[in-house]
């Protein structure tokens, strides 16, 4: 999203001036806060990654033999450190998504984004005993940021796998819906109660029904929604408790431009 320059209509410039100054000062404060969060998260991230590396060295026995008790303690440390690292990554992603900075490419093929994401989720799906089915026509193009769109599909697929039962299926489908490209991710998992279907898009909200089952920070869907909206798209969910959930995304299709002669 480009930075908007605030300007008053010429005939009212004197009345508008203090309001615009106030808005400009607020905009600067928001930008400074975002920068501060980003710097802080980066610093914490590098420190923790360093510590995490030492935990791995201990666990691998590189620094000498360890007892079972020590192994157990180190494994707990590794898990807790991974959870904080994940939280920091999600916070960084959220700050970037909210700032709306997109690296726009004129033509991102959604089929490629989906295939890429499915490949990277295969291991997690196998571990959870979940089968992923893909239905994806080639060459549905949107103007957008390929990396951020990949993050959107990754988050939805990761949720679908996380909240599925072993032996069930996750279906991801891409469709040509006129002016929009549709992406849906459907699972046969735990489902979301009607009263929670809006709340899951709030920061840090995690359903008490699912959170015991799986790790997470409750920021994934906030990031997803911010990225989808920065692309001018929409996201919504349909779900039934105990039956499963389908997340839908609609993204504006790339406008066909007059082609120059080859
Ligand atoms: N496919 C799904 N099936 C059932 N519940 C879901 C599904 N997707 C999301 N939820 C519910 O919405 C909550 C918020 O999801 P979100 O992706 O924002 O966070 P998370 O997955 O818990 O953590 P994170 O994505 O930050 O690692 C989840 O904790 C879960 O309760
Ligand atoms: Mg998630």
PDB file of C-alpha atoms and ligand atoms in Angstrom, residues 86 90 155-156 158-164 185 187 189-192 196 199-202 204-211 214-224 239 244-247, ligand 1:
ATOM      1  CA  UNK A  86       7.579 -18.604  16.461  1.00  0.00           C
ATOM      2  CA  UNK A  90       4.541 -13.958  13.830  1.00  0.00           C
ATOM      3  CA  UNK A 155      -0.984 -20.276   7.439  1.00  0.00           C
ATOM      4  CA  UNK A 156      -4.335 -21.661   6.290  1.00  0.00           C
ATOM      5  CA  UNK A 158      -0.936 -25.235   8.611  1.00  0.00           C
ATOM      6  CA  UNK A 159      -4.148 -24.535  10.570  1.00  0.00           C
ATOM      7  CA  UNK A 160      -6.119 -27.070   8.533  1.00  0.00           C
ATOM      8  CA  UNK A 161      -3.519 -29.768   9.267  1.00  0.00           C
ATOM      9  CA  UNK A 162      -3.140 -28.773  12.925  1.00  0.00           C
ATOM     10  CA  UNK A 163      -6.878 -28.966  13.657  1.00  0.00           C
ATOM     11  CA  UNK A 164      -7.556 -32.152  11.619  1.00  0.00           C
ATOM     12  CA  UNK A 185      -8.928 -24.564   2.253  1.00  0.00           C
ATOM     13  CA  UNK A 187     -10.640 -29.625   6.474  1.00  0.00           C
ATOM     14  CA  UNK A 189     -11.280 -31.380  11.655  1.00  0.00           C
ATOM     15  CA  UNK A 190     -12.502 -30.052  14.986  1.00  0.00           C
ATOM     16  CA  UNK A 191     -14.516 -27.151  13.519  1.00  0.00           C
ATOM     17  CA  UNK A 192     -15.180 -23.705  15.000  1.00  0.00           C
ATOM     18  CA  UNK A 196     -15.987 -17.969  17.676  1.00  0.00           C
ATOM     19  CA  UNK A 199     -13.055 -13.967  17.190  1.00  0.00           C
ATOM     20  CA  UNK A 200     -10.486 -16.247  15.531  1.00  0.00           C
ATOM     21  CA  UNK A 201      -9.448 -13.235  13.412  1.00  0.00           C
ATOM     22  CA  UNK A 202      -8.576 -11.260  16.595  1.00  0.00           C
ATOM     23  CA  UNK A 204      -4.018 -13.824  20.222  1.00  0.00           C
ATOM     24  CA  UNK A 205      -7.454 -15.454  20.195  1.00  0.00           C
ATOM     25  CA  UNK A 206      -7.190 -19.261  20.309  1.00  0.00           C
ATOM     26  CA  UNK A 207     -10.199 -21.457  20.840  1.00  0.00           C
ATOM     27  CA  UNK A 208     -10.095 -23.348  24.154  1.00  0.00           C
ATOM     28  CA  UNK A 209     -11.363 -26.354  22.162  1.00  0.00           C
ATOM     29  CA  UNK A 210      -8.341 -26.573  19.844  1.00  0.00           C
ATOM     30  CA  UNK A 211      -5.473 -24.922  21.699  1.00  0.00           C
ATOM     31  CA  UNK A 214      -1.763 -27.722  18.997  1.00  0.00           C
ATOM     32  CA  UNK A 215       0.937 -25.092  19.437  1.00  0.00           C
ATOM     33  CA  UNK A 216       0.455 -21.561  18.186  1.00  0.00           C
ATOM     34  CA  UNK A 217       0.275 -17.902  19.049  1.00  0.00           C
ATOM     35  CA  UNK A 218      -3.144 -16.867  17.756  1.00  0.00           C
ATOM     36  CA  UNK A 219      -1.620 -14.399  15.299  1.00  0.00           C
ATOM     37  CA  UNK A 220      -1.715 -16.468  12.074  1.00  0.00           C
ATOM     38  CA  UNK A 221      -5.198 -15.455  10.942  1.00  0.00           C
ATOM     39  CA  UNK A 222      -4.629 -11.789  11.867  1.00  0.00           C
ATOM     40  CA  UNK A 223      -1.614 -11.816   9.539  1.00  0.00           C
ATOM     41  CA  UNK A 224      -3.579 -13.665   6.851  1.00  0.00           C
ATOM     42  CA  UNK A 239     -17.505 -24.152   9.837  1.00  0.00           C
ATOM     43  CA  UNK A 244     -14.658 -29.261   9.824  1.00  0.00           C
ATOM     44  CA  UNK A 245     -13.944 -25.789   8.506  1.00  0.00           C
ATOM     45  CA  UNK A 246     -13.526 -24.116   5.138  1.00  0.00           C
ATOM     46  CA  UNK A 247     -11.621 -20.863   4.835  1.00  0.00           C
TER      47      UNK A 247
HETATM   48  N1  LIG B   1      -8.907 -24.945  10.404  1.00  0.00           N
HETATM   49  C1  LIG B   1      -9.247 -24.699  11.654  1.00  0.00           C
HETATM   50  N2  LIG B   1     -10.027 -25.558  12.346  1.00  0.00           N
HETATM   51  C2  LIG B   1     -10.391 -25.306  13.634  1.00  0.00           C
HETATM   52  N3  LIG B   1     -10.012 -24.212  14.328  1.00  0.00           N
HETATM   53  C3  LIG B   1      -9.227 -23.327  13.682  1.00  0.00           C
HETATM   54  C4  LIG B   1      -8.806 -23.512  12.330  1.00  0.00           C
HETATM   55  N4  LIG B   1      -8.052 -22.446  11.974  1.00  0.00           N
HETATM   56  C5  LIG B   1      -7.996 -21.642  13.051  1.00  0.00           C
HETATM   57  N5  LIG B   1      -8.694 -22.166  14.088  1.00  0.00           N
HETATM   58  C6  LIG B   1      -8.893 -21.563  15.425  1.00  0.00           C
HETATM   59  O1  LIG B   1      -8.544 -20.202  15.351  1.00  0.00           O
HETATM   60  C7  LIG B   1      -7.472 -19.934  16.265  1.00  0.00           C
HETATM   61  C8  LIG B   1      -6.599 -18.842  15.704  1.00  0.00           C
HETATM   62  O2  LIG B   1      -5.898 -19.320  14.554  1.00  0.00           O
HETATM   63  P1  LIG B   1      -4.512 -18.649  14.177  1.00  0.00           P
HETATM   64  O3  LIG B   1      -4.005 -19.266  12.936  1.00  0.00           O
HETATM   65  O4  LIG B   1      -4.695 -17.168  14.206  1.00  0.00           O
HETATM   66  O5  LIG B   1      -3.587 -18.992  15.430  1.00  0.00           O
HETATM   67  P2  LIG B   1      -2.843 -20.345  15.820  1.00  0.00           P
HETATM   68  O6  LIG B   1      -2.873 -21.311  14.682  1.00  0.00           O
HETATM   69  O7  LIG B   1      -3.404 -20.782  17.123  1.00  0.00           O
HETATM   70  O8  LIG B   1      -1.357 -19.837  16.047  1.00  0.00           O
HETATM   71  P3  LIG B   1      -0.318 -19.341  14.918  1.00  0.00           P
HETATM   72  O9  LIG B   1      -0.992 -19.405  13.587  1.00  0.00           O
HETATM   73  O10 LIG B   1       0.010 -17.933  15.298  1.00  0.00           O
HETATM   74  O11 LIG B   1       0.815 -20.267  15.083  1.00  0.00           O
HETATM   75  C9  LIG B   1      -6.783 -21.266  16.457  1.00  0.00           C
HETATM   76  O12 LIG B   1      -6.070 -21.329  17.659  1.00  0.00           O
HETATM   77  C10 LIG B   1      -7.988 -22.199  16.464  1.00  0.00           C
HETATM   78  O13 LIG B   1      -8.620 -22.155  17.709  1.00  0.00           O
END
